[in-house]
XYZ file of C-alpha atoms in Angstrom:
383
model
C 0.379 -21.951 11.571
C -2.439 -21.530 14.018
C -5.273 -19.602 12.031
C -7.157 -18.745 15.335
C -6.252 -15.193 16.148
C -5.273 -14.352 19.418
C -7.063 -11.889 21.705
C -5.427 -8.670 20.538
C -5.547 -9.763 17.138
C -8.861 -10.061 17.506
C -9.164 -6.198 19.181
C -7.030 -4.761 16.845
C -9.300 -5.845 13.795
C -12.337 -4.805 16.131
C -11.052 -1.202 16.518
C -10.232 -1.238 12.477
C -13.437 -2.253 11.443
C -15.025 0.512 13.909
C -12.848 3.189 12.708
C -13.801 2.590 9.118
C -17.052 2.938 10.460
C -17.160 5.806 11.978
C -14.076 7.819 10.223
C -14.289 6.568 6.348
C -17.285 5.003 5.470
C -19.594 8.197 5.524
C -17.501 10.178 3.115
C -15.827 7.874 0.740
C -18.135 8.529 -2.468
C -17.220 12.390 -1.325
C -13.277 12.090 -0.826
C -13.478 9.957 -4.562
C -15.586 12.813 -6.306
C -13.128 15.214 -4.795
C -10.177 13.225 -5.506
C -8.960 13.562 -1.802
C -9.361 12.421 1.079
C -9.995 14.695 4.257
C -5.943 15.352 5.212
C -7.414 15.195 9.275
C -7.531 11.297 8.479
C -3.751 11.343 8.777
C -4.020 12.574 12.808
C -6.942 10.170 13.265
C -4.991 7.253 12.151
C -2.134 8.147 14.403
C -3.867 8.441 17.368
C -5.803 5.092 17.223
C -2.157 3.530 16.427
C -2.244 2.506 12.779
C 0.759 4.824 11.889
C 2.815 2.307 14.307
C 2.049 -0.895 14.072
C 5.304 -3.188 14.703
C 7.405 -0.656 15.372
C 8.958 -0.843 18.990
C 7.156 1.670 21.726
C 10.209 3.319 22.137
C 10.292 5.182 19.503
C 6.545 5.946 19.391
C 5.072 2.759 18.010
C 2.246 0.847 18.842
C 3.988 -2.663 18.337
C 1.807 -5.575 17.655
C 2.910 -8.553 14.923
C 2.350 -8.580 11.469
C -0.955 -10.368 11.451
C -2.080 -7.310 13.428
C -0.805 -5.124 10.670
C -2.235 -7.139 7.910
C -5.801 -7.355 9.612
C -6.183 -3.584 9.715
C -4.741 -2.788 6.609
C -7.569 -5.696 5.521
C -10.373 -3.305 6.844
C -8.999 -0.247 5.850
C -8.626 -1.536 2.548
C -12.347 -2.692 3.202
C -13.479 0.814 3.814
C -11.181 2.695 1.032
C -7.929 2.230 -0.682
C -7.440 5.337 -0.449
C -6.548 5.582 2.854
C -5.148 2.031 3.017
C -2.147 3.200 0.939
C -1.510 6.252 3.055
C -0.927 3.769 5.667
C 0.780 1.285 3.478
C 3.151 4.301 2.259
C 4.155 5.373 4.983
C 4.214 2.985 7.858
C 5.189 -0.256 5.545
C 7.729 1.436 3.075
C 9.119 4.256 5.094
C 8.545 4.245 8.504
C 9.456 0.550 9.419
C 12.640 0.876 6.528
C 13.794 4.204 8.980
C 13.074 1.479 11.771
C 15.642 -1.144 10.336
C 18.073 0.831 8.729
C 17.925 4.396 10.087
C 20.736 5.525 12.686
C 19.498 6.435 16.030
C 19.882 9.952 15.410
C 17.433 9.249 12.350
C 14.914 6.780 14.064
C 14.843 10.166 16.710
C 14.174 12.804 14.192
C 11.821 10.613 12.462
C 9.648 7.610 13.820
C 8.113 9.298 16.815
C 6.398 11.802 13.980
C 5.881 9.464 11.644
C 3.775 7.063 13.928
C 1.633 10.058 15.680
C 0.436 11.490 12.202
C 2.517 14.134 12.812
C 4.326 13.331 9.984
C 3.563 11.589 6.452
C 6.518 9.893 4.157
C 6.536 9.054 1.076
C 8.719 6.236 -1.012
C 10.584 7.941 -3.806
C 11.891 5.062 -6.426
C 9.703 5.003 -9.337
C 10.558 7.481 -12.229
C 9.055 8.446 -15.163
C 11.506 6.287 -17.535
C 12.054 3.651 -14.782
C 9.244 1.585 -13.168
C 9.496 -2.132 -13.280
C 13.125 -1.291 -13.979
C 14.338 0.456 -11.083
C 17.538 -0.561 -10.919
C 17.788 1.775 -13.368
C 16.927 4.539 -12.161
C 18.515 8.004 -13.331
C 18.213 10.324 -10.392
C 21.701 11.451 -9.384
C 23.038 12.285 -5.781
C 26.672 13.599 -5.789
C 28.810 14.214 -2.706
C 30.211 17.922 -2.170
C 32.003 18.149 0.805
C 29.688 17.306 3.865
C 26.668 16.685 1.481
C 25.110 15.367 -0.983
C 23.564 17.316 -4.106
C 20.379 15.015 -5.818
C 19.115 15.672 -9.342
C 16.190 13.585 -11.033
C 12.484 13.010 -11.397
C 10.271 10.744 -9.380
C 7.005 9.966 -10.949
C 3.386 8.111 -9.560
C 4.125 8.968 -5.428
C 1.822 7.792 -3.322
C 1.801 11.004 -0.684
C 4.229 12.565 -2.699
C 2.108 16.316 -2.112
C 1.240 15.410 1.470
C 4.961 13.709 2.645
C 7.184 15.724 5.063
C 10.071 12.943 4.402
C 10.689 11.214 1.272
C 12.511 7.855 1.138
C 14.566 8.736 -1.549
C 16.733 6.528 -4.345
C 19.389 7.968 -5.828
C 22.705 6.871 -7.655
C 25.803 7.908 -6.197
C 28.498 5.820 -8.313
C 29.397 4.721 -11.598
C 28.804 0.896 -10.850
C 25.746 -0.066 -13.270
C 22.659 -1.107 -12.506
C 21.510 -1.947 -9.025
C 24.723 -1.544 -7.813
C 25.610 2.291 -7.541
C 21.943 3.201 -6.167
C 21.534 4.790 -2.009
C 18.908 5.200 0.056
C 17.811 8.860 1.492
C 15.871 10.599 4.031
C 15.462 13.966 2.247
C 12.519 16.562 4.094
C 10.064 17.665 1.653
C 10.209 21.184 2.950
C 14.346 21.061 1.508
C 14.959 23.927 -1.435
C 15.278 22.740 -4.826
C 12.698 19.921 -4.389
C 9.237 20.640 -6.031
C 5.919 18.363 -5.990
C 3.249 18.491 -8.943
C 0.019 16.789 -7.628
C -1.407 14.309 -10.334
C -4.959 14.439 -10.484
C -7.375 12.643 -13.202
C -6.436 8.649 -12.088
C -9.247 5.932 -12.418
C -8.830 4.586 -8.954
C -7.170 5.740 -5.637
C -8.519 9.136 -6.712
C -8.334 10.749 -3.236
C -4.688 9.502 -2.586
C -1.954 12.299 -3.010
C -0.462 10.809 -5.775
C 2.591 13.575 -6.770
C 5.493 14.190 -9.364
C 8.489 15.057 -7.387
C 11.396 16.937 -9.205
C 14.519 17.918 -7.555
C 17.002 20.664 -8.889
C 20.419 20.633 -6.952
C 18.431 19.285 -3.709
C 21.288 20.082 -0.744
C 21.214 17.362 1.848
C 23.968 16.838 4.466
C 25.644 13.345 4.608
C 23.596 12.340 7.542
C 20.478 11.578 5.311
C 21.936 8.896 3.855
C 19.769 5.872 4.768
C 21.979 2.781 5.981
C 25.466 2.909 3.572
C 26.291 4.109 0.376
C 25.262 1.744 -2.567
C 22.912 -0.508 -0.666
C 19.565 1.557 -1.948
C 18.323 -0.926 -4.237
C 19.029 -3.382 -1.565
C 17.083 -1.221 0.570
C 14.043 -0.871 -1.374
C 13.916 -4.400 -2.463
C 13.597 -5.471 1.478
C 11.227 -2.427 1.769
C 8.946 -3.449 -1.112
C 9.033 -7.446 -0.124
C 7.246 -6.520 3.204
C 5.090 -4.018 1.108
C 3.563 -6.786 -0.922
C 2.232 -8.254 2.267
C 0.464 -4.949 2.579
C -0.984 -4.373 -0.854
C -2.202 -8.191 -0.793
C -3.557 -6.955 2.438
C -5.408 -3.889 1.456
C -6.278 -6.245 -1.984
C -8.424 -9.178 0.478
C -10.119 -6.175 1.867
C -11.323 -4.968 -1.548
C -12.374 -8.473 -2.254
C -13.952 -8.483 1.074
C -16.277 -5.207 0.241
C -16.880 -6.705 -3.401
C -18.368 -9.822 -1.335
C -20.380 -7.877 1.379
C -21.951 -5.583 -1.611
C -22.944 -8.150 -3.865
C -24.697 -10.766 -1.437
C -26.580 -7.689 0.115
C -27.694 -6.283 -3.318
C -28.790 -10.111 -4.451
C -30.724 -10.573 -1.467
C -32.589 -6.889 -2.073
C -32.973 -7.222 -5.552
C -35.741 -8.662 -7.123
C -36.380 -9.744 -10.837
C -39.014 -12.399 -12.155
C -40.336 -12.163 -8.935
C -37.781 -13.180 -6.496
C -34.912 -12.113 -5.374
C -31.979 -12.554 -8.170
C -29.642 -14.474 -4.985
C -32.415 -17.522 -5.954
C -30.897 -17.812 -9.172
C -28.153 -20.023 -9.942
C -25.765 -17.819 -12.148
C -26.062 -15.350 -9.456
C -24.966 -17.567 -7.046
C -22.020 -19.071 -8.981
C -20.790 -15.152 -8.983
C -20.526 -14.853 -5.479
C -19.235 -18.198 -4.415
C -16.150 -17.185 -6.926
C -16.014 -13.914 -5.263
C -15.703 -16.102 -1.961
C -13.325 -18.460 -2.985
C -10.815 -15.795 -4.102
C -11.694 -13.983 -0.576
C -10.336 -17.048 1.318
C -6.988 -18.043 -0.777
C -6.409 -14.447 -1.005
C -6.627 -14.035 2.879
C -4.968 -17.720 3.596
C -1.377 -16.670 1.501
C -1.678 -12.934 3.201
C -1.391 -14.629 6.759
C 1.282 -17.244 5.649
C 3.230 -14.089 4.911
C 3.260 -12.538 8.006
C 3.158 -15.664 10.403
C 7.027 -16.438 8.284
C 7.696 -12.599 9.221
C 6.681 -12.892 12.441
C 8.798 -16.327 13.007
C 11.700 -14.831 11.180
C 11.728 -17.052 8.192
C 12.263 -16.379 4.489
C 9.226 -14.545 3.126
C 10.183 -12.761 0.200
C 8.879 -15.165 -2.722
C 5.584 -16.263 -0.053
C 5.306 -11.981 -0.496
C 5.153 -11.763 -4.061
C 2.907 -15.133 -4.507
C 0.404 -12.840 -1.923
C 0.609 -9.740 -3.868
C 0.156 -11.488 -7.273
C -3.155 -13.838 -6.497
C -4.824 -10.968 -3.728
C -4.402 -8.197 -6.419
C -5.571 -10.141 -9.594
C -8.197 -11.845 -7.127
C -9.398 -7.990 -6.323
C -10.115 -7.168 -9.755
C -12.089 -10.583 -10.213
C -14.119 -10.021 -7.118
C -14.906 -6.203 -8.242
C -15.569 -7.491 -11.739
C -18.229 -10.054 -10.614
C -19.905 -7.463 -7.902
C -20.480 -5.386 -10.390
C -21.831 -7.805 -12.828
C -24.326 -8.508 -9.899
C -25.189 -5.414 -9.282
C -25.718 -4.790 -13.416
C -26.204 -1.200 -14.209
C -26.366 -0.077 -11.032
C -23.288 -1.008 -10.369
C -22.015 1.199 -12.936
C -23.166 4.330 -10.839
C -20.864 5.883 -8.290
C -23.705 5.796 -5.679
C -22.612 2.361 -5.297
C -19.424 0.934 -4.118
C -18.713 -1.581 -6.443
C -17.611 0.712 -9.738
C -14.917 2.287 -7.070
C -14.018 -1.130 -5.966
C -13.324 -2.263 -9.641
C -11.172 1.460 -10.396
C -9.053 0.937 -7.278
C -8.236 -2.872 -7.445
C -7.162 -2.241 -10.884
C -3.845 -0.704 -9.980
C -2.834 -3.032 -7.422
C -1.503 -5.100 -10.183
C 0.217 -2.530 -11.534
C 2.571 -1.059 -8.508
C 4.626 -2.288 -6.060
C 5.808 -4.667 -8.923
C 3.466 -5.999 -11.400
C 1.978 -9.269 -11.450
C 4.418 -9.860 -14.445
C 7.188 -8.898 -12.259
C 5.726 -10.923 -9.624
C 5.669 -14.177 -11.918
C 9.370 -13.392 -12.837
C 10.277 -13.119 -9.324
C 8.346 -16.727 -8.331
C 9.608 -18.513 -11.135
C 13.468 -16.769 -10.593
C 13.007 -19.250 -6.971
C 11.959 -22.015 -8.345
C 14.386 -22.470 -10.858
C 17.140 -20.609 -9.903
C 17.277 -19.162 -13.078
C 17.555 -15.078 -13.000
C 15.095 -13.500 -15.832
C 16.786 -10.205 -15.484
């Protein structure tokens, strides 16, 4: 793997890093008081491109390889989470899923919106009884005649109040498990289907995070998503690339944690000096460093074996398990730099700490993440 990045790699983090700049930074301590973000960010990050990355012009994309994608989901993840997983959401779970499994007709109707900000989706599989378990799930999609009729709760949505599409799972046989669950594109605007924002979370606070219920939701057979009982299938290649992503978004938060703390050690004095003099101080951010680097180093080995078409599943969930626990180390130790002053909002590394928190939580846990590691090298299933 050649870690030099090429010329548009290079660009493409450029124009990240000034966007964040310019379009984030200012009002982040705002949008996390508020517990949203401006909803205008959504245009903004279509326009500059971010809403397409990888996916072919054609159909409104902005191509680019997976580094690319990884890189600005690394500075947007810099600048706030927040807006990180609206990108994440949408582009890595829905959009690029309609991109490899949608029928034309579908990639049509869908990506061209999706990639301008026209359009948000959202990735409906968790549900209130059913989160590391999802092949479990109890939402139920029955045919009648030319359609389908869905019943069920989704729970913890990431744009779930903001989506115009949802990626939904649903089961649609009587084979257990894994096996009877399909994939659908089901419009948020569609009658029956109702979304309760969830307010009150410790980090990601101005993410639409949503409830969805649907009560005899009516959707015609063409909003099936690739073929009937390949869902799970479906969201498990969906999620795989998605851990790239999170681990992504996780560096960036590690990143921040490391550009706060050596600026506040070299402006804050104690004894007399500044406290980056002394030794303890020091040990803090070189760990914060460290975990920057590996963090970073198995992010890029994930998409360079995307990008070459290699296996990358288990590399994914090795990424997603060290950047997210490395997040909440290099938040941890910011703040312990910053000491009570970090504990103040007016400062970014409380927020930092609240948001990297989760990211060991969803899009599998790092338990499920050990399971799924240790179910490769063995051979041995844990489920």
């Amino acid at each position: 793997m050649n870690l030099e990045l090429s010329e548009e790699q290079t660009a493409v983090r450029q124009l990240a890093e000034d966007f964040v700049r310019r379009e984030i930074a200012p009002h982040v301590v705002d949008w996390d008081r508020a517990e949203s973000v401006d909803r205008s960010i959504v245009k903004k990050l279509g326009e500059v491109g971010f809403l397409g990355l990888t996916i072919p012009e054609e159909y409104g994309g902005s191509g680019g390889d997976h580094l690319a994608y990884c890189l600005v989901t690394e500075e947007l993840g810099r600048g706030d989470s927040s807006v990180r997983g609206i990108v994440s959401v949408s582009l890595g779970l829905v959009t690029k899923t309609v991109a490899a499994w949608g029928s034309e007709e579908q990639k049509r109707r869908w990506l061209p919106r999706l990639t301008a900000g026209d359009a948000l989706g959202c990735f409906g599989l968790t549900e209130p009884g059913t989160g590391s378990d999802a092949g479990n799930l109890t939402t139920r999609a029955v045919r009648d005649g030319d359609d389908y009729v869905i019943n069920g709760t989704k729970m913890f949505i990431t744009n779930g109040t903001w989506a115009d599409v949802v990626l939904l799972f649903a089961r649609t046989g009587d084979a257990p498990g894994h096996r009877g669950v399909s994939a659908f594109l089901v419009p948020t605007g569609t009658p029956g289907l109702t979304r309760r924002a969830i307010h009150g979370k410790l980090g990601l606070r101005g993410q639409a995070t949503a409830e969805l219920v649907l009560e005899d939701v009516r959707v015609p057979a063409s909003a099936l998503l690739g073929p009937e009982g390949k869902g799970f299938s479906i969201a498990m290649s969906a999620l795989a690339k998605g851990r790239m992503s999170v681990a992504a978004g996780c560096v960036g938060i590690a990143q921040a944690a490391l550009d706060a703390a050596v600026r506040y050690a070299g402006e804050r004095e104690q004894f007399g000096k500044p406290i980056a003099s002394y030794q303890l101080v020091q040990e803090l951010i070189s760990d914060i460093s460290v975990d920057v680097d590996a963090a970073r180093l198995l992010t890029w080995r994930v998409a360079d074996l995307i990008d070459r078409g290699e296996e990358f599943a288990t590399a994914a969930s090795t990424a997603k398990l060290y950047a997210s626990e490395a997040a909440v180390r290099a938040a941890n130790n910011a703040l312990q730099v910053f000491g009570g002053y970090g504990y103040i909002d007016e400062y970014p590394v409380g927020k930092l700490l609240r948001d990297a928190r989760v990211m060991t939580l969803y899009e599998g846990t790092s338990q499920i993440q050990k399971l799924i590691i240790g179910r490769a090298l063995t051979g041995v299933s844990a489920f």
